[in-house]
Coordinates of C-alpha atoms and ligand atoms in Angstrom, one line a residue:
M275 CA 89.1 155.8 199.1
A276 CA 89.1 159.1 197.0
N277 CA 90.6 158.8 193.9
L278 CA 93.7 160.8 194.1
D279 CA 94.9 160.2 190.4
P280 CA 95.6 163.6 189.1
V281 CA 94.2 162.5 185.5
A282 CA 90.7 161.4 186.5
V283 CA 90.6 164.2 189.1
Q284 CA 90.9 166.9 186.2
P285 CA 88.0 166.2 183.9
A286 CA 85.4 165.9 186.6
A287 CA 86.7 169.4 187.9
T288 CA 86.6 170.7 184.1
Q289 CA 83.4 169.0 183.7
A290 CA 82.0 171.2 186.6
T291 CA 83.1 174.4 185.2
T292 CA 81.8 173.4 181.8
Q293 CA 78.0 172.5 183.2
D294 CA 78.1 176.0 185.1
R295 CA 79.3 177.6 181.8
V296 CA 76.4 175.8 179.5
A297 CA 73.6 176.2 182.3
A298 CA 74.5 180.1 182.5
I299 CA 74.9 180.7 178.8
R300 CA 71.3 178.5 178.8
R301 CA 70.3 181.4 180.8
D302 CA 70.6 183.9 178.2
F303 CA 68.7 182.3 175.5
P304 CA 64.8 182.9 176.4
I305 CA 63.7 180.8 173.8
L306 CA 65.4 177.5 175.6
G307 CA 63.0 177.7 178.6
R308 CA 60.0 176.7 176.2
Q309 CA 58.0 173.3 175.9
V310 CA 57.2 171.7 172.6
H311 CA 54.5 169.3 172.7
D312 CA 54.7 169.7 176.6
K313 CA 58.2 168.5 176.9
P314 CA 61.4 170.8 177.5
L315 CA 62.7 171.9 174.1
V316 CA 65.8 170.0 173.0
Y317 CA 67.1 172.6 170.1
L318 CA 69.3 170.6 167.5
D319 CA 68.9 172.5 164.5
N320 CA 71.7 174.9 165.0
A321 CA 73.5 174.2 161.8
A322 CA 70.0 175.4 159.9
T323 CA 69.8 178.7 162.4
S324 CA 70.9 179.1 166.1
Q325 CA 68.8 180.6 168.8
K326 CA 69.6 184.7 170.1
P327 CA 70.4 185.6 173.4
E328 CA 68.9 188.5 175.2
S329 CA 72.0 191.0 173.9
V330 CA 70.9 190.4 170.7
L331 CA 67.3 190.8 171.2
A332 CA 68.1 194.0 173.2
A333 CA 70.5 195.4 170.4
L334 CA 67.5 195.3 167.8
D335 CA 64.9 196.2 170.0
D336 CA 67.0 199.5 171.4
Y337 CA 67.8 200.2 167.6
Y338 CA 64.2 199.9 166.5
R339 CA 63.1 201.9 169.7
R340 CA 65.3 204.7 170.3
Y341 CA 67.6 205.8 166.8
N342 CA 65.9 204.0 163.7
A343 CA 66.9 206.0 160.9
N344 CA 68.7 205.0 157.2
V345 CA 72.3 205.1 157.3
H346 CA 74.7 207.4 155.7
R347 CA 72.2 209.6 154.3
G348 CA 71.0 212.1 156.8
V349 CA 72.5 214.8 159.2
H350 CA 70.4 214.3 161.7
T351 CA 71.1 213.3 165.2
L352 CA 69.0 209.6 164.9
S353 CA 70.6 208.8 161.6
E354 CA 74.7 210.0 163.1
E355 CA 73.5 207.4 165.8
A356 CA 72.3 204.3 163.9
T357 CA 75.3 205.1 161.2
A358 CA 77.9 205.1 163.9
A359 CA 76.2 201.9 165.4
Y360 CA 76.2 200.2 161.9
E361 CA 79.7 201.2 161.2
R362 CA 80.2 199.8 164.9
A363 CA 79.1 196.6 164.1
R364 CA 81.7 196.6 161.4
L365 CA 84.5 197.2 163.3
Q366 CA 83.3 194.3 165.8
V367 CA 83.1 191.5 163.3
T368 CA 86.5 192.8 161.4
R369 CA 88.2 192.1 164.8
F370 CA 86.2 188.7 165.1
I371 CA 87.7 187.1 162.1
H372 CA 90.8 189.4 162.3
A373 CA 90.9 191.3 159.0
A374 CA 93.2 193.4 158.2
S375 CA 90.8 196.4 157.9
E376 CA 87.4 197.2 158.0
K377 CA 87.1 198.4 154.5
E378 CA 87.3 194.4 154.0
V379 CA 84.3 193.5 155.6
I380 CA 80.9 193.8 153.2
F381 CA 77.4 193.3 154.2
T382 CA 75.3 190.9 152.6
R383 CA 72.5 189.2 153.2
G384 CA 74.3 185.8 154.2
T385 CA 76.8 183.2 152.5
T386 CA 74.8 182.4 149.6
E387 CA 74.7 186.1 148.7
S388 CA 78.4 186.4 149.5
I389 CA 79.1 183.6 147.2
N390 CA 76.9 185.3 144.7
L391 CA 78.8 188.5 144.8
V392 CA 82.0 186.6 144.5
A393 CA 80.9 184.6 141.5
Q394 CA 79.0 187.8 139.7
S395 CA 81.7 190.4 140.7
W396 CA 85.4 188.7 140.7
G397 CA 84.1 186.0 138.6
R398 CA 82.5 187.8 135.5
A399 CA 86.1 190.0 135.5
N400 CA 88.4 187.3 136.0
L401 CA 87.1 183.8 134.1
R402 CA 87.4 183.1 130.6
P403 CA 86.8 179.8 128.2
G404 CA 89.5 177.8 129.3
D405 CA 89.8 178.5 132.7
E406 CA 88.3 176.2 135.3
V407 CA 87.1 176.7 138.6
L408 CA 87.5 174.0 141.2
I409 CA 84.9 173.0 144.0
T410 CA 84.4 169.9 146.0
E411 CA 81.5 167.5 146.3
M412 CA 80.6 168.4 149.5
E413 CA 79.6 172.1 149.0
H414 CA 76.2 173.4 150.0
H415 CA 74.1 174.3 147.1
S416 CA 75.2 178.0 147.4
N417 CA 78.6 177.2 146.7
I418 CA 77.6 175.1 143.3
V419 CA 74.9 176.6 141.9
P420 CA 76.9 180.4 141.4
W421 CA 79.4 178.7 139.9
Q422 CA 77.0 176.6 137.6
I423 CA 75.2 179.6 136.4
L424 CA 78.4 181.4 135.7
A425 CA 80.2 178.6 134.0
E426 CA 77.2 178.3 131.6
Q427 CA 77.4 182.4 130.9
V428 CA 81.3 182.5 130.7
G429 CA 82.1 179.0 129.4
F430 CA 84.7 178.0 132.2
T431 CA 84.8 174.4 133.4
L432 CA 83.9 174.0 136.7
R433 CA 85.6 170.7 138.2
Y434 CA 85.0 168.8 142.0
I435 CA 87.1 167.6 144.3
P436 CA 85.8 164.0 145.4
L437 CA 85.3 162.2 148.7
T438 CA 86.9 159.1 150.3
A439 CA 84.8 156.8 151.3
E440 CA 84.8 157.9 155.1
G441 CA 83.6 161.4 153.8
L442 CA 86.7 163.2 153.8
L443 CA 88.0 165.3 150.9
D444 CA 90.1 163.1 148.4
L445 CA 93.0 164.9 148.2
S446 CA 95.2 162.0 146.5
H447 CA 94.7 163.4 142.7
L448 CA 95.0 167.3 143.6
D449 CA 97.6 168.0 141.4
T450 CA 95.8 166.9 138.5
L451 CA 92.7 168.5 139.8
L452 CA 94.4 172.0 140.7
T453 CA 96.4 173.4 137.8
E454 CA 97.4 176.3 136.3
R455 CA 94.2 176.2 134.5
T456 CA 92.5 176.6 138.0
K457 CA 91.7 180.5 138.6
L458 CA 89.7 179.7 142.0
L459 CA 89.3 176.9 144.4
S460 CA 86.1 177.2 146.7
F461 CA 85.5 174.8 149.4
V462 CA 83.4 174.6 152.4
H463 CA 85.5 174.9 156.2
A464 CA 83.1 172.3 158.1
S465 CA 80.5 170.4 155.9
N466 CA 76.8 170.8 156.9
V467 CA 76.2 167.2 156.2
L468 CA 79.4 165.0 156.6
G469 CA 80.5 167.6 159.4
T470 CA 84.0 167.3 157.8
I471 CA 86.5 170.0 158.6
N472 CA 88.7 170.8 155.9
P473 CA 92.4 171.1 156.1
V474 CA 92.2 174.9 154.8
Q475 CA 96.1 175.9 155.1
R476 CA 96.8 172.9 153.1
L477 CA 94.0 173.9 150.3
V478 CA 95.5 177.5 150.7
A479 CA 99.3 176.4 150.2
A480 CA 98.3 174.2 147.0
A481 CA 96.1 177.2 145.4
R482 CA 99.2 179.2 145.8
A483 CA 101.3 176.7 144.2
V484 CA 99.5 177.0 141.1
G485 CA 98.0 181.2 141.3
A486 CA 94.2 180.4 142.3
K487 CA 92.4 182.7 144.5
V488 CA 90.7 180.9 147.3
L489 CA 87.0 181.2 148.4
V490 CA 86.3 179.4 152.0
D491 CA 82.6 179.1 152.7
G492 CA 82.4 179.6 156.6
A493 CA 79.1 178.9 157.1
Q494 CA 79.4 176.2 159.4
S495 CA 82.8 177.3 160.6
V496 CA 83.1 180.7 161.9
P497 CA 80.1 180.4 164.2
H498 CA 81.9 177.4 165.9
M499 CA 85.7 178.1 166.0
P500 CA 88.2 180.4 165.9
V501 CA 88.8 181.8 162.2
D502 CA 91.6 184.1 161.2
V503 CA 91.5 185.2 157.8
Q504 CA 94.9 186.8 157.8
A505 CA 96.4 183.1 159.6
L506 CA 94.6 181.0 157.0
D507 CA 95.5 183.6 154.1
V508 CA 92.0 182.9 152.3
D509 CA 91.1 185.6 149.5
F510 CA 87.5 185.2 150.2
L511 CA 85.6 184.1 153.6
A512 CA 81.4 183.9 153.3
F513 CA 79.4 183.7 156.5
S514 CA 76.2 184.2 157.9
S515 CA 74.9 186.0 161.2
H516 CA 71.9 183.6 161.9
K517 CA 74.1 180.8 162.2
M518 CA 75.9 182.4 164.9
C519 CA 73.6 183.7 167.3
G520 CA 73.0 187.0 165.0
P521 CA 69.3 187.9 163.4
T522 CA 68.8 186.6 159.9
G523 CA 69.2 189.0 156.9
I524 CA 72.6 189.8 157.3
G525 CA 76.1 188.0 156.3
V526 CA 79.6 188.9 155.6
L527 CA 81.8 188.6 152.2
Y528 CA 85.5 189.1 153.3
G529 CA 87.7 189.6 151.0
K530 CA 91.3 191.0 150.7
R531 CA 91.2 194.6 150.0
A532 CA 93.6 194.5 146.7
L533 CA 90.9 192.1 144.9
L534 CA 87.7 194.0 146.1
E535 CA 89.6 197.4 144.9
A536 CA 90.0 195.7 141.5
M537 CA 86.5 193.9 141.8
P538 CA 83.4 195.6 139.4
P539 CA 80.6 196.4 142.1
W540 CA 77.7 193.7 141.6
M541 CA 74.4 195.5 142.1
G542 CA 74.2 199.4 141.6
G543 CA 71.5 201.7 143.4
G544 CA 71.8 204.0 146.3
D545 CA 75.1 204.4 148.7
M546 CA 77.5 202.3 146.5
I547 CA 78.2 205.2 144.2
R548 CA 80.4 208.6 144.6
E549 CA 78.9 210.4 141.6
V550 CA 75.8 209.6 139.2
K551 CA 75.4 211.4 135.8
L552 CA 73.1 210.9 133.0
T553 CA 76.5 209.8 130.8
G554 CA 77.6 207.2 133.8
S555 CA 78.9 206.6 137.5
K556 CA 81.9 206.4 139.8
W557 CA 81.4 203.6 142.2
N558 CA 82.0 204.5 146.4
T559 CA 85.1 203.3 148.0
L560 CA 85.2 199.9 150.0
P561 CA 83.1 198.6 151.5
Y562 CA 80.5 200.6 150.4
K563 CA 80.7 199.7 146.5
F564 CA 79.4 196.6 147.0
E565 CA 76.6 197.6 149.6
A566 CA 74.2 198.6 147.2
G567 CA 70.5 200.3 148.3
T568 CA 69.4 200.4 152.4
P569 CA 71.1 197.8 154.1
S570 CA 69.8 195.2 156.9
I571 CA 70.8 197.8 159.6
A572 CA 69.1 196.6 162.7
E573 CA 70.6 193.4 161.5
A574 CA 74.2 194.5 160.9
I575 CA 73.8 196.1 165.1
G576 CA 72.2 192.4 165.9
L577 CA 75.3 190.8 164.6
G578 CA 77.6 193.2 166.0
A579 CA 76.2 192.1 169.5
A580 CA 76.3 188.8 168.2
V581 CA 80.1 188.2 167.8
E582 CA 80.9 190.2 170.8
Y583 CA 78.6 187.4 172.8
L584 CA 80.5 184.8 171.0
S585 CA 84.0 186.7 172.0
G586 CA 82.8 187.1 175.9
I587 CA 82.5 183.1 175.5
G588 CA 85.7 182.8 173.7
M589 CA 85.6 181.0 170.1
E590 CA 88.0 178.1 171.7
W591 CA 85.8 177.3 174.3
V592 CA 82.9 177.3 171.7
A593 CA 85.2 174.6 169.6
A594 CA 86.2 172.6 172.4
H595 CA 82.7 172.4 174.4
E596 CA 81.1 171.2 170.7
R597 CA 84.2 168.8 170.2
E598 CA 83.6 167.1 173.4
L599 CA 79.6 167.2 172.8
V600 CA 79.8 165.7 169.4
A601 CA 81.9 162.8 170.4
Y602 CA 79.2 161.9 172.8
A603 CA 76.8 162.2 170.3
Y604 CA 78.6 160.0 168.0
A605 CA 79.2 157.4 170.4
R606 CA 75.5 157.6 171.7
L607 CA 73.7 157.3 168.6
S608 CA 76.1 154.4 167.2
Q609 CA 74.9 152.2 170.0
I610 CA 71.6 152.3 168.5
E611 CA 70.4 149.5 166.1
G612 CA 70.0 150.6 162.5
V613 CA 71.4 153.9 162.8
R614 CA 74.4 154.9 160.4
I615 CA 76.1 158.3 161.1
L616 CA 77.4 159.9 157.8
G617 CA 80.5 161.3 157.4
P618 CA 84.2 160.7 159.2
G619 CA 84.8 159.8 163.0
P620 CA 84.1 162.5 166.0
E621 CA 88.3 163.4 165.8
A622 CA 87.6 164.8 162.1
R623 CA 84.3 167.0 162.4
G624 CA 82.5 169.8 163.8
G625 CA 79.5 169.8 166.1
L626 CA 77.1 168.1 164.2
V627 CA 75.8 164.6 163.4
A628 CA 73.9 163.5 160.3
F629 CA 72.4 159.9 160.2
T630 CA 69.9 157.8 158.6
A631 CA 68.1 154.9 160.9
G632 CA 67.2 151.7 158.9
D633 CA 64.8 152.6 156.1
I634 CA 62.8 155.3 158.1
H635 CA 62.1 158.2 156.1
P636 CA 64.1 161.2 157.8
H637 CA 60.9 163.2 157.6
D638 CA 59.3 160.5 159.6
L639 CA 62.0 160.2 162.1
A640 CA 62.2 164.0 162.4
A641 CA 58.2 164.3 163.1
I642 CA 59.0 161.4 166.0
L643 CA 61.7 163.2 167.5
D644 CA 59.5 166.5 167.4
A645 CA 56.8 164.7 169.5
E646 CA 59.7 164.2 172.3
G647 CA 60.3 167.8 171.8
V648 CA 63.8 167.4 170.1
A649 CA 64.2 169.5 167.1
V650 CA 66.8 168.2 164.3
R651 CA 66.3 168.5 160.5
A652 CA 65.1 166.2 157.8
G653 CA 66.0 166.3 154.1
H654 CA 68.7 166.8 151.8
H655 CA 70.1 169.6 153.6
C656 CA 70.6 172.0 150.5
A657 CA 73.3 169.4 149.6
Q658 CA 71.9 166.9 147.3
P659 CA 75.6 165.8 145.8
I660 CA 76.5 164.2 148.6
H661 CA 73.4 162.5 149.5
D662 CA 73.9 161.1 145.8
R663 CA 77.1 160.0 146.3
L664 CA 76.6 158.3 149.7
G665 CA 73.3 156.9 147.7
I666 CA 70.6 158.2 150.1
V667 CA 68.1 160.8 148.9
A668 CA 67.6 162.3 152.6
S669 CA 69.0 162.4 156.2
A670 CA 68.3 163.5 159.3
R671 CA 70.5 166.0 161.1
A672 CA 71.3 167.0 164.9
S673 CA 73.6 169.9 165.0
L674 CA 75.2 171.2 168.4
Y675 CA 75.9 174.5 169.8
I676 CA 77.0 176.3 172.8
Y677 CA 74.2 176.1 175.0
N678 CA 73.7 171.9 174.4
T679 CA 74.3 169.4 176.9
P680 CA 75.2 165.8 177.2
D681 CA 71.8 165.6 178.7
E682 CA 70.1 166.4 175.5
I683 CA 71.9 164.2 173.7
D684 CA 70.5 161.6 176.0
R685 CA 66.9 162.7 175.2
L686 CA 67.9 162.8 171.6
A687 CA 69.2 159.1 171.7
E688 CA 66.2 157.8 173.9
A689 CA 63.5 159.6 171.0
L690 CA 65.6 158.2 168.3
Q691 CA 65.9 154.5 170.2
K692 CA 62.0 155.0 170.2
A693 CA 61.5 155.3 166.5
A694 CA 63.6 152.3 166.2
D695 CA 61.7 150.1 168.4
I696 CA 58.3 151.6 166.5
F697 CA 59.8 150.6 163.3
A698 CA 61.2 147.9 164.7
L699 CA 65.2 148.3 163.2
Ligands
C6P745 N1 72.9 175.7 155.6 C1 71.6 174.1 156.9 O1 70.7 173.6 157.3 P1 72.5 181.0 153.9 O2 71.1 180.0 154.0 O3 73.0 181.9 153.0 O4 72.5 181.4 155.6 O5 73.6 179.5 154.3 C2 73.6 179.1 153.3 C3 74.7 178.0 153.7 C4 76.0 177.8 152.8 N2 76.9 176.9 153.0 C5 76.8 176.1 154.1 C6 77.8 175.1 154.1 C7 75.5 176.3 154.8 O6 75.6 175.2 155.9 C8 74.4 177.0 154.2 C9 73.6 176.8 154.8 C10 71.9 175.4 156.5 O7 72.4 173.1 156.7 C11 70.2 176.1 155.7 S1 70.0 175.1 154.3

């Protein structure tokens, strides 16, 4: 007899819709049709970089074929068209993160450059000996090293929020770490190793209580969930295009307008000035003050196409799809003898799973998976302090995106089981 229980019927119906949607999304990504070692590619290295849909490839191609020219410089038609497309991309990004103004959206080369910009401009202007910058033990190197470099130059103290055994931020002593001395709290929204999603609103409220500014590293969150800079009330947000269907070589620094207005330029050169005399120069208005030199024009246009593509899918759907997939991946990998998953349970994580398997070196593991057509990353993922904290040197990592399917998780689990069998775990 048919099961008429509405609770049981509902997920099956939703599943069918999800499957159709994912199948349609997959058709947008030509690379997903390729074979690796005579097997259909299973691409699970999305936290390193995502694949690109036809609309982004077409936007890049169209720019170079039809209106390649420099921006903000020429009065000829091609330059006007290129400038319009470049500035349209800025508006598209402004809408995507719900910034109050396009003047708050600065194009950089990516998350790394965005954080370095804040360190070298805001940091140099505002940090003094005796001040503190508070970051966390789960940061990517790009949110540790710029602060270490600046601390050496300026003489402030860099402090770290520790981790719990589970891989969450240990906020039990936050009031002793975050004090009147703290001028900046800078933390990763979603960890690229543990998968942990950090409580932005709680941390922002705590920072506001002591008058500290807040920088959020959104490299692994903006591509995967709705991020609204006004709702979160962050001062700065950094992210990269290439992890969210866009090209490499472009990313964003969002900053609150009043802060950006008060900050000195970081790099000097063309486009960032209003007037240059041999005796001194005057700076351009926002956002150009922070965009010295010819920008990555095609890449910005490609990023605009990427955020339009993601908006068309809907970021709520993206987050829900990844939540489902990561829960399945967590459950499947947990069943394999010798596999240790790093970080919290699926309810507290974004769409990635880093793991070790017995004492198999993660590079060997990734090579075995590659032979099965499954692409994962192996190494310390530019986050050595987390690995130190966990007492390991490296891990393997499967990271998910909009086009991944439960069948692909099965392929990963089967390949991993094969590796476990070879090494007799
Ligand atoms: N993480 C990974 O495989 P760039 O390289 O500037 O686009 O992004 C740097 C960065 C900053 N923060 C976080 C949380 C990140 O994950 C990354 C990039 C990639 O995990 C490459 S190391």
